[in-house]
Short mmCIF file of C-alpha atoms in Angstrom, two decimals:
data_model
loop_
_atom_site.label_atom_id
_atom_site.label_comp_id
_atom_site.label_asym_id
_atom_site.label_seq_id
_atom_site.Cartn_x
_atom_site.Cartn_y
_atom_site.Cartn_z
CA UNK A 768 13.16 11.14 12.01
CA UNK A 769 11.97 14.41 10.20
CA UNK A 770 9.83 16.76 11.76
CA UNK A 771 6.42 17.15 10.25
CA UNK A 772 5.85 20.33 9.19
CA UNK A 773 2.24 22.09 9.84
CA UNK A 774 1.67 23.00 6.71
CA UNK A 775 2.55 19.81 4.98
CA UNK A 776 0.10 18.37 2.58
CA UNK A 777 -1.70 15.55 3.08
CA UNK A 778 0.17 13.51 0.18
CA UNK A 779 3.32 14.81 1.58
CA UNK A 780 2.26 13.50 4.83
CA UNK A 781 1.09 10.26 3.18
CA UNK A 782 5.05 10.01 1.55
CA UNK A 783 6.14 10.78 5.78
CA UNK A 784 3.81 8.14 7.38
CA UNK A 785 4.61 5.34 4.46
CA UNK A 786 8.37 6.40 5.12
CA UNK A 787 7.55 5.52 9.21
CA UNK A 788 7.36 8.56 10.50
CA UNK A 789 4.39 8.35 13.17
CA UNK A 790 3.80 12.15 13.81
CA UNK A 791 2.77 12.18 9.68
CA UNK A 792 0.29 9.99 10.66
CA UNK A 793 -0.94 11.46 13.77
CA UNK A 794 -1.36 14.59 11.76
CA UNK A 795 -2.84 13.13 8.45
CA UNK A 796 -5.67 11.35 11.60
CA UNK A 797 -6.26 14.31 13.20
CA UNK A 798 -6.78 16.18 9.98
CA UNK A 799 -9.28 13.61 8.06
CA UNK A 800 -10.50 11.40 10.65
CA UNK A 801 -13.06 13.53 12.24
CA UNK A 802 -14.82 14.00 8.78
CA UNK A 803 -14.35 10.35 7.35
CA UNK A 804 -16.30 9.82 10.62
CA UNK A 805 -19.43 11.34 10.13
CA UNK A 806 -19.47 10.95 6.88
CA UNK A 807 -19.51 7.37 7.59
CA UNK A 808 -21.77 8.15 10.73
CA UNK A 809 -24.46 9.95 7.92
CA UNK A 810 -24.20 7.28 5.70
CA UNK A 811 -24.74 4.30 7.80
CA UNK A 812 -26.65 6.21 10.83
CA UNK A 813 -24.38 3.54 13.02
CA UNK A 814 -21.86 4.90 15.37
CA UNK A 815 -20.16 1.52 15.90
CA UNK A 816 -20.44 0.91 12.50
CA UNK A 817 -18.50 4.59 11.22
CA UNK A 818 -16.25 4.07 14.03
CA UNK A 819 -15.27 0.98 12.54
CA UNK A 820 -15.46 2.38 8.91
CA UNK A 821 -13.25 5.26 9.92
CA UNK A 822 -10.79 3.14 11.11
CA UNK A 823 -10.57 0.69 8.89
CA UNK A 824 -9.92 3.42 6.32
CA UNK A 825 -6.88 4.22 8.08
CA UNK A 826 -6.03 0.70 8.84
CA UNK A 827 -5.68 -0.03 4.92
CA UNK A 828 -3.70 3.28 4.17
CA UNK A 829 -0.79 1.91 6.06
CA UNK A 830 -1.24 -1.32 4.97
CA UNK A 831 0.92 -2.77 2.32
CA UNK A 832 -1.42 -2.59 -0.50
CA UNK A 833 -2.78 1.05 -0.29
CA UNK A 834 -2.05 2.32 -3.81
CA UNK A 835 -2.52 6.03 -3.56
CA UNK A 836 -1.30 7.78 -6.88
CA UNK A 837 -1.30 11.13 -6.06
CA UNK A 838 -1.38 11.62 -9.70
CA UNK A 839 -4.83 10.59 -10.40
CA UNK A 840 -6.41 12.54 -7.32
CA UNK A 841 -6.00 14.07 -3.99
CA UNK A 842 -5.29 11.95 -0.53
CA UNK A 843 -8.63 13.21 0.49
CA UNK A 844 -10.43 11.78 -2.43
CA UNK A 845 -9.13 8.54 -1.92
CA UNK A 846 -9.84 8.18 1.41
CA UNK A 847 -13.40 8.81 1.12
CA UNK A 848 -13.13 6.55 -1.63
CA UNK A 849 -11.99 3.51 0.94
CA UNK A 850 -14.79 4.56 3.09
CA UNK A 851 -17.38 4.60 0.60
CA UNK A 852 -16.36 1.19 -0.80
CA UNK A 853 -16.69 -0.30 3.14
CA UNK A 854 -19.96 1.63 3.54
CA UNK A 855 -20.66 -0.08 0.87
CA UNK A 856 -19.45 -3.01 2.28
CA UNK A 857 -20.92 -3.22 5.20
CA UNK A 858 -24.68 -2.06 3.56
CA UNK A 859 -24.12 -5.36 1.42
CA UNK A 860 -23.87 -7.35 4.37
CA UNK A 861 -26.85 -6.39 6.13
CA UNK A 862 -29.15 -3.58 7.24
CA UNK A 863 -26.72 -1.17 9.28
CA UNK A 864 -28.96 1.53 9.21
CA UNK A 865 -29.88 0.79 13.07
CA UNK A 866 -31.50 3.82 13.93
CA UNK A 867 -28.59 6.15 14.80
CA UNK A 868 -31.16 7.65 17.76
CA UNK A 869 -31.13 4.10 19.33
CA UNK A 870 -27.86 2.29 18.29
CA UNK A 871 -25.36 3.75 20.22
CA UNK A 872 -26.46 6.18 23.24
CA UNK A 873 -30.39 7.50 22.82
CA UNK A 874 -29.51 10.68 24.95
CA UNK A 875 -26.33 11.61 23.47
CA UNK A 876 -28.17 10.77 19.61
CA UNK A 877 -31.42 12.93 20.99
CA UNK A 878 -28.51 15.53 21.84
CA UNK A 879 -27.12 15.29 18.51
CA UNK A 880 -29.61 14.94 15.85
CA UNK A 881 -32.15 17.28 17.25
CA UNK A 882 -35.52 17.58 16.89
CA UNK A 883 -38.12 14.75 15.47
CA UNK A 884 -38.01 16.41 12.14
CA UNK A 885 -34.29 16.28 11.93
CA UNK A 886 -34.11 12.92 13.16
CA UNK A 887 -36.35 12.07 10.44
CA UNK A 888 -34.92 13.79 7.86
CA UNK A 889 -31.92 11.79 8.64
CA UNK A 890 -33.42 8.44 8.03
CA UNK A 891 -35.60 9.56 5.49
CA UNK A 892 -31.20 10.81 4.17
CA UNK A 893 -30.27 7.30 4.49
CA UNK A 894 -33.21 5.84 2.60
CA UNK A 895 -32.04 8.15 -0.54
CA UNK A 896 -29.89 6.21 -3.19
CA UNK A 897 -26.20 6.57 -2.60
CA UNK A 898 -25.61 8.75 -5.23
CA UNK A 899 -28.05 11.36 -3.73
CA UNK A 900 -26.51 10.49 -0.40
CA UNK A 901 -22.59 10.79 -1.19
CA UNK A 902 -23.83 14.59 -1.92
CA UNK A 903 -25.80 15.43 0.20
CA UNK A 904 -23.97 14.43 3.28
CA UNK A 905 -20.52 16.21 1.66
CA UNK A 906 -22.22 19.06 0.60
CA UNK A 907 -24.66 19.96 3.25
CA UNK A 908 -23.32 17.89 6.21
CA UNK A 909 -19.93 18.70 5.52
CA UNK A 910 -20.19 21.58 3.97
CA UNK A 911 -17.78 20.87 1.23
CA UNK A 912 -18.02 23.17 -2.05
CA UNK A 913 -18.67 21.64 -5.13
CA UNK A 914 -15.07 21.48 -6.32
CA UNK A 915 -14.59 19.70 -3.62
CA UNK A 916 -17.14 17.10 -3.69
CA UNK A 917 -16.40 16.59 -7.57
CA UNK A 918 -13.01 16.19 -6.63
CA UNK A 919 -13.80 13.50 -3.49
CA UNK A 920 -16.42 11.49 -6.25
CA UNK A 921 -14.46 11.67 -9.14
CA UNK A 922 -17.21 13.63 -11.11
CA UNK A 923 -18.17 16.95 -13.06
CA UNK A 924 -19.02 19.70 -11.22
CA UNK A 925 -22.62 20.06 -13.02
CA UNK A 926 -22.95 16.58 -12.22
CA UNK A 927 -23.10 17.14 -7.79
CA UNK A 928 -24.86 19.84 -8.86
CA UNK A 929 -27.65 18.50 -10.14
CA UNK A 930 -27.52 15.43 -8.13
CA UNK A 931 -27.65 17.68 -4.74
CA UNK A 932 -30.58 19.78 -6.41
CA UNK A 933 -32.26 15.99 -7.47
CA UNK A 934 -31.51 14.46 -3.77
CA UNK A 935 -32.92 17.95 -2.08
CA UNK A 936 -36.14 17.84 -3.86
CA UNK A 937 -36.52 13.98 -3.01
CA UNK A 938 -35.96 14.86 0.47
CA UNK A 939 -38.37 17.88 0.28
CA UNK A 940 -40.91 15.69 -0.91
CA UNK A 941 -40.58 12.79 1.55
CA UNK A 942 -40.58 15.32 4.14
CA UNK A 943 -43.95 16.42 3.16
CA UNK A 944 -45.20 13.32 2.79
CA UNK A 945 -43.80 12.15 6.07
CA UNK A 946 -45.43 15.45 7.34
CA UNK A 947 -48.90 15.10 6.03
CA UNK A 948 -49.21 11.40 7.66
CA UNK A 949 -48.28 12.82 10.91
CA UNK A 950 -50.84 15.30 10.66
CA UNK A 951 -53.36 12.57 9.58
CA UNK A 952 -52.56 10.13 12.35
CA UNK A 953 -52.21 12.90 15.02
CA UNK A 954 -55.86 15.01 13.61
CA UNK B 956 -36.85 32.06 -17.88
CA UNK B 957 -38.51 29.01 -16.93
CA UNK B 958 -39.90 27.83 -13.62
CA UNK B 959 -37.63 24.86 -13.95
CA UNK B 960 -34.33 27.08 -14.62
CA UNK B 961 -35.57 29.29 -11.65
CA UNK B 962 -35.96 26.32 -9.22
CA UNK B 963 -31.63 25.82 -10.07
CA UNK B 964 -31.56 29.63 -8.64
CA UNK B 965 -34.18 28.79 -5.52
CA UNK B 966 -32.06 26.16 -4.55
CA UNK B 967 -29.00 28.16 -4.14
CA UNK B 968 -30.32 30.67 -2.61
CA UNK B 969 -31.92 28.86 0.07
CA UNK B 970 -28.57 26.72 0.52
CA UNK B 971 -26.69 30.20 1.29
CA UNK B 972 -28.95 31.58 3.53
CA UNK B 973 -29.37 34.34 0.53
CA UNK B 974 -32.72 36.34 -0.63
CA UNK B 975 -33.61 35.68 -3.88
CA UNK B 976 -32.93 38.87 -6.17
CA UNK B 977 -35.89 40.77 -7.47
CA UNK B 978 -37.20 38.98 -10.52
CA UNK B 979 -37.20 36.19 -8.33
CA UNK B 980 -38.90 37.36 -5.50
CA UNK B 981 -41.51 38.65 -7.81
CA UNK B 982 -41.91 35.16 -9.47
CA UNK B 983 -42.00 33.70 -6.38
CA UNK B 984 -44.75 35.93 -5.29
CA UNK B 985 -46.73 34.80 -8.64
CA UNK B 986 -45.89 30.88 -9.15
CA UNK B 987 -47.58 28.82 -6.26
CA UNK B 988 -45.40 25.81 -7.68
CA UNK B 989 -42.11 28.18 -7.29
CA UNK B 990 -43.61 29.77 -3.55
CA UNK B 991 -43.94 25.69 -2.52
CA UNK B 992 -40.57 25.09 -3.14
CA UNK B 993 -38.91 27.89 -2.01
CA UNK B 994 -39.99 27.72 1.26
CA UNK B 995 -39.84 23.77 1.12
CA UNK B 996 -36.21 24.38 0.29
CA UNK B 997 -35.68 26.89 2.98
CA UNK B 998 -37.47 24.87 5.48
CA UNK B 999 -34.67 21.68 4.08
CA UNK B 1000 -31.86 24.07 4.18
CA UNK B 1001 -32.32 24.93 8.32
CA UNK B 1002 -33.25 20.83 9.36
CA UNK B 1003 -29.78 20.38 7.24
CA UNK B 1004 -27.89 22.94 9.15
CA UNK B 1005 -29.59 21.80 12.45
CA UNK B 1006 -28.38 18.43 12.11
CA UNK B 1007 -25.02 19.52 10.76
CA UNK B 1008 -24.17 21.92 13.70
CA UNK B 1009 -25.18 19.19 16.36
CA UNK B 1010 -23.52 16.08 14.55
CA UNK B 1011 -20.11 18.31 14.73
CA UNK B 1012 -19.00 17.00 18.05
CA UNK B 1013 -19.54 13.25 16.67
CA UNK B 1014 -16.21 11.72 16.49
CA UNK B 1015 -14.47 8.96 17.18
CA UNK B 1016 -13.23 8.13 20.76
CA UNK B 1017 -9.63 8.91 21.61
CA UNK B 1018 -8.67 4.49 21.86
CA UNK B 1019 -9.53 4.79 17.56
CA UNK B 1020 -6.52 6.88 17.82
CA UNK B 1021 -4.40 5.26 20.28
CA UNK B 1022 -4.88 1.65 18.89
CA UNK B 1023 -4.40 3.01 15.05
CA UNK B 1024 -1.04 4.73 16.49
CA UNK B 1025 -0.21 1.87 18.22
CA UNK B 1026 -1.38 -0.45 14.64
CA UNK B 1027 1.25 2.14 13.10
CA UNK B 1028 4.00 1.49 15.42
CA UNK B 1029 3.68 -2.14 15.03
CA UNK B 1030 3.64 -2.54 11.32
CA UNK B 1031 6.58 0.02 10.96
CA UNK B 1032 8.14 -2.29 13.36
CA UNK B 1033 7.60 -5.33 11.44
CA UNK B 1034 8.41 -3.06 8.21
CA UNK B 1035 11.91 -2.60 9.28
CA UNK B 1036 12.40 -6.25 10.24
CA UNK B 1037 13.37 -7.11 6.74
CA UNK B 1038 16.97 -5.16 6.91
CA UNK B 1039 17.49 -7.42 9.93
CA UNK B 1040 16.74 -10.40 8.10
CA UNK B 1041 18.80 -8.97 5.87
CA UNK B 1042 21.83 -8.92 8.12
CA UNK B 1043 20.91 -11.69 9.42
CA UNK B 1044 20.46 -13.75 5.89
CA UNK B 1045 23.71 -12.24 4.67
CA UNK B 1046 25.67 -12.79 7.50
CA UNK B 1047 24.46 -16.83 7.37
CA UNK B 1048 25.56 -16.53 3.92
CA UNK B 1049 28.56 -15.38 4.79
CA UNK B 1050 29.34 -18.28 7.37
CA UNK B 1051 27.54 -20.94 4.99
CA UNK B 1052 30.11 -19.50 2.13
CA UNK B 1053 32.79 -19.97 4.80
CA UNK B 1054 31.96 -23.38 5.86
CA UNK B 1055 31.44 -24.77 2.35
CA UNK B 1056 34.32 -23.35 1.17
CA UNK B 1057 36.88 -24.98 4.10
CA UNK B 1058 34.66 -28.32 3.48
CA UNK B 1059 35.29 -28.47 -0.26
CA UNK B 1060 39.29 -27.27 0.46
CA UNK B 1061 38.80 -30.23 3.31
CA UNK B 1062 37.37 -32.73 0.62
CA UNK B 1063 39.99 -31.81 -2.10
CA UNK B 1064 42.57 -32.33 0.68
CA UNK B 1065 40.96 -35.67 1.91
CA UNK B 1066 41.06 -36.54 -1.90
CA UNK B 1067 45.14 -36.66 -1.81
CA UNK B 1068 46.23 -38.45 1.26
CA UNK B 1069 48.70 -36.75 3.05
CA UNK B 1070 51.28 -39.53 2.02
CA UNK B 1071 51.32 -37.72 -1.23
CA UNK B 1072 51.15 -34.67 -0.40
CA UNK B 1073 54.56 -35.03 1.91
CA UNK B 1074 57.86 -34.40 1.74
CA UNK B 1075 60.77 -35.07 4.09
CA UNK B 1076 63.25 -32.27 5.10
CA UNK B 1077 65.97 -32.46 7.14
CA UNK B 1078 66.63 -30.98 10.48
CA UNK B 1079 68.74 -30.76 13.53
CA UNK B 1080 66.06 -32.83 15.46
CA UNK B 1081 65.38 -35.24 13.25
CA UNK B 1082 63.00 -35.94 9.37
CA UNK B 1083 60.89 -33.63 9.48
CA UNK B 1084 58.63 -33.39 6.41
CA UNK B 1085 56.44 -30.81 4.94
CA UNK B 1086 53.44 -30.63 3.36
CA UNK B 1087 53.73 -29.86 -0.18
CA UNK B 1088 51.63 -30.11 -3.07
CA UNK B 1089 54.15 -30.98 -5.17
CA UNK B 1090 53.57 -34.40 -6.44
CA UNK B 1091 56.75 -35.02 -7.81
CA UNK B 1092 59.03 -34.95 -4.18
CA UNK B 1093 55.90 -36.38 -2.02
CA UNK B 1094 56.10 -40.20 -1.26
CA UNK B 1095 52.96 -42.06 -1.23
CA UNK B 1096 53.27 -44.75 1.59
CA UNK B 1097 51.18 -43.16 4.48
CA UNK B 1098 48.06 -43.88 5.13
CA UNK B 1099 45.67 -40.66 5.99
CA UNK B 1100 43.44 -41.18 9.51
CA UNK B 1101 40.21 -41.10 8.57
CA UNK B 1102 38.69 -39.29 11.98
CA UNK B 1103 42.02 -36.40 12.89
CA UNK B 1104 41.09 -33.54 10.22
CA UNK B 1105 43.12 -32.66 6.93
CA UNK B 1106 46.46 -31.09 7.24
CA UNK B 1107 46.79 -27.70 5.84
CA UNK B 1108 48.44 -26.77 2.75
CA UNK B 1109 52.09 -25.74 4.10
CA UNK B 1110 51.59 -27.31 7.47
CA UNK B 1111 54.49 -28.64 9.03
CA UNK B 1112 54.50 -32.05 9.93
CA UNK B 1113 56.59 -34.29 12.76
CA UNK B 1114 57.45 -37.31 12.38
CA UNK B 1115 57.52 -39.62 14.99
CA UNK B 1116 58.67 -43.60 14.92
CA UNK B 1117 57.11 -45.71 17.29
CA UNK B 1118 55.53 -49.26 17.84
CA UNK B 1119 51.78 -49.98 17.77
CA UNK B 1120 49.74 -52.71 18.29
CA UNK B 1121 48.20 -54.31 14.49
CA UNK B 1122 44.56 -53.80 16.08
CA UNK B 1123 45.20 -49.87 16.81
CA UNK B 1124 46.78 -50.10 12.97
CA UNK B 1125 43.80 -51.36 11.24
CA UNK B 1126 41.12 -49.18 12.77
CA UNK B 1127 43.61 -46.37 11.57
CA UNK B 1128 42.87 -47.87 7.83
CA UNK B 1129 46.28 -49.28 7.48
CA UNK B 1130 46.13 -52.75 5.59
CA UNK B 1131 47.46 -54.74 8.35
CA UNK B 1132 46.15 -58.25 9.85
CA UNK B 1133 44.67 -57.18 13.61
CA UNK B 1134 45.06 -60.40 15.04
CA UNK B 1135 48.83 -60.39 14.75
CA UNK B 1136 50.31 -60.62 17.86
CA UNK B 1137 53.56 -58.38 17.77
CA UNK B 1138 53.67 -55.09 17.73
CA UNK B 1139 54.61 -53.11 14.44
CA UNK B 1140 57.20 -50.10 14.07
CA UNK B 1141 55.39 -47.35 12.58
CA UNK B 1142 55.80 -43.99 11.41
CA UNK B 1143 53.19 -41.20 12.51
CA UNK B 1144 52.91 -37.98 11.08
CA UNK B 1145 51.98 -35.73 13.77
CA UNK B 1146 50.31 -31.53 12.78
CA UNK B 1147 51.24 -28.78 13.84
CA UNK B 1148 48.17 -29.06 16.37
CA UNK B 1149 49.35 -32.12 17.67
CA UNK B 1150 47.32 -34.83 16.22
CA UNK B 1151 48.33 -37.88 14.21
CA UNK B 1152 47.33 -37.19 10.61
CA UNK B 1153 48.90 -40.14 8.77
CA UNK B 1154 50.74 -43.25 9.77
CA UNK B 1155 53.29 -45.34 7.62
CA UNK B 1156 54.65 -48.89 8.44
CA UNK B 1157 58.26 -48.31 8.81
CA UNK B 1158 59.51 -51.23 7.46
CA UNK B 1159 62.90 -49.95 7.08
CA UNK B 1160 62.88 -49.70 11.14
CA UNK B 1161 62.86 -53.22 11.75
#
């Protein structure tokens, strides 16, 4: 079996891990898997849900009818790609968005998102339209430049541009409004 | 500049953590639309990073890993299987190839009965005659035994003269009544491995 080198690319560890070779696989995990996860864990506010996501994104990569052409995009880019489609998926089938603060493990979600603003800001995040979400979550969340996020969406770069200025200002303004009728109920 | 091309530059500057240059500080300062958003934006920019910081430790638990590793192992298992099969397929091929090929020799050897395909040659010990697929010296009086396998091509053959009852005869295919009551001379060809292949009435015995 060949050794895996460190600095190997994630298509050259995709060629590795489709050859067999389990440490490419390991490696490709441990580099990607983290992020898939919250990004699926954002998008869905469901940690059984993203768990599952993020897993069955790696499930169909080794399957026999992943068809990653590494000459119409990066590994990267089509992995988010699977997850999107199964967030997708999965939103089809039925409301996931089960309040990530009470899904999985209140304390540890309290721990995690934060405050009650944050913690709203995040559902108010989910509510947005998935084109608004996609950026916000890479861009923000994951702090992802735009390159990057053009690159994982398959669009312009003025295009997540103007999409993450679009979702921030619908996310300003829901936070006010969310704001003022907290003020209103609490006065 | 507009308010609306200035908003592009508020945005990015609250996203970086970054003061606004001059000219847009002092817009800022003058446009209560601009002021709004900018600190809206700001205020956006730290509930982002708040939630970004904490969510970093979300990840999935360490049995993800283990069972995808484990998923791995098993379908690279089952991957390889095929050049087993393989073997295994071409190796059955190889036997099938082997058996049909000594079955059809067998059946074109069954289709000449080893009268034919006989020919006597004289020894020391005796007539001793030898398989041959020479049509032209083979003599076409014995019967082949339907259940003792074919002779080989080239197989040496013994022959042995000897009585036997018309009953034994007839089951051997030989056109004989089996409710005669003597017992008939007879010619057997015996194989190299022993076993009677053909039999002859010797009629010139008795």
């Amino acid at each position: 079996m060949r050794p895996v080198p460190i600095e190997a690319s994630d298509e050259d560890l995709y060629r590795l891990m489709r050859n067999g070779n389990p440490d490419a696989f390991a490696q490709l995990y441990e580099r990607r898997a983290p992020a898939l996860h919250r990004f699926a864990l954002h998008m869905t506010g469901n940690p059984a849900i993203s768990e599952e996501i993020s897993h069955e994104v790696f499930i169909q990569l080794m399957g026999p009818t992943s068809h990653f052409d590494e000459t119409r995009g990066s590994l990267e880019s089509f992995l988010y790609g699977i997850a999107r489609n199964l967030i997708r998926v999965f939103r089809r089938q039925g409301p996931v968005a089960e309040p990530v603060e009470t899904s999985f493990n209140p304390d540890l979600l309290g721990e995690l998102i934060g405050n009650e603003t944050s913690q709203m800001l995040h559902r108010t995040l989910r509510d947005l339209p998935e084109r608004y979400r996609d950026v916000i979550v890479l861009c923000e969340l994951e702090e992802r430049s735009y390159e990057d996020v053009a690159t994982i969406l398959g669009c312009p770069i003025g295009t997540v541009r103007s999409r993450l200025h679009r979702a921030r200002a619908l996310l300003s303004a829901k936070l006010k409004r969310l704001h003022t009728a907290s003020e209103v109920i609490s006065a | 500049m507009t308010c609306r091309e200035r908003t592009s530059q508020l945005v990015e500057c609250a996203r970086g953590h970054a003061s606004p240059d001059r000219e847009l500080r002092s817009h800022i300062s003058s446009c209560d639309n601009c002021r709004e958003r900018w600190e809206a934006e700001r205020q956006l920019t730290a509930h982002l990073s708040g939630i970004r910081v904490r969510m970093a430790a979300a990840k999935s638990p360490a049995e993800c890993r283990a069972a995808l590793m484990q998923e791995f192992s098993r379908r690279h298992r089952r991957k390889s299987a095929p050049s087993w099969v393989w073997s295994l397929a071409a190796a059955a091929a190889i036997v099938m190839a082997l058996f049909i090929g000594h079955e059809a020799g067998a059946r074109s050897r069954h289709t000449t009965s080893p009268a034919v395909r006989t020919r006597s040659v004289s020894t020391r010990d005796g007539v001793v005659y030898e398989v041959s697929t020479d049509p032209a010296v083979l003599s076409d009086d014995f019967v082949e035994i339907p259940y003792t396998p074919p002779l080989a091509t080239g197989e040496m053959v013994t022959m042995i003269h000897t009585e036997m009852y018309p009953e034994a005869l007839a089951s051997m295919g030989v056109d004989v009544d089996p409710t005669w009551a003597e017992h008939i001379p007879v010619d057997l060809a015996v194989g190299q491995d022993g076993l009677t292949h053909a039999v002859r009435i010797s009629y010139n015995q008795q």
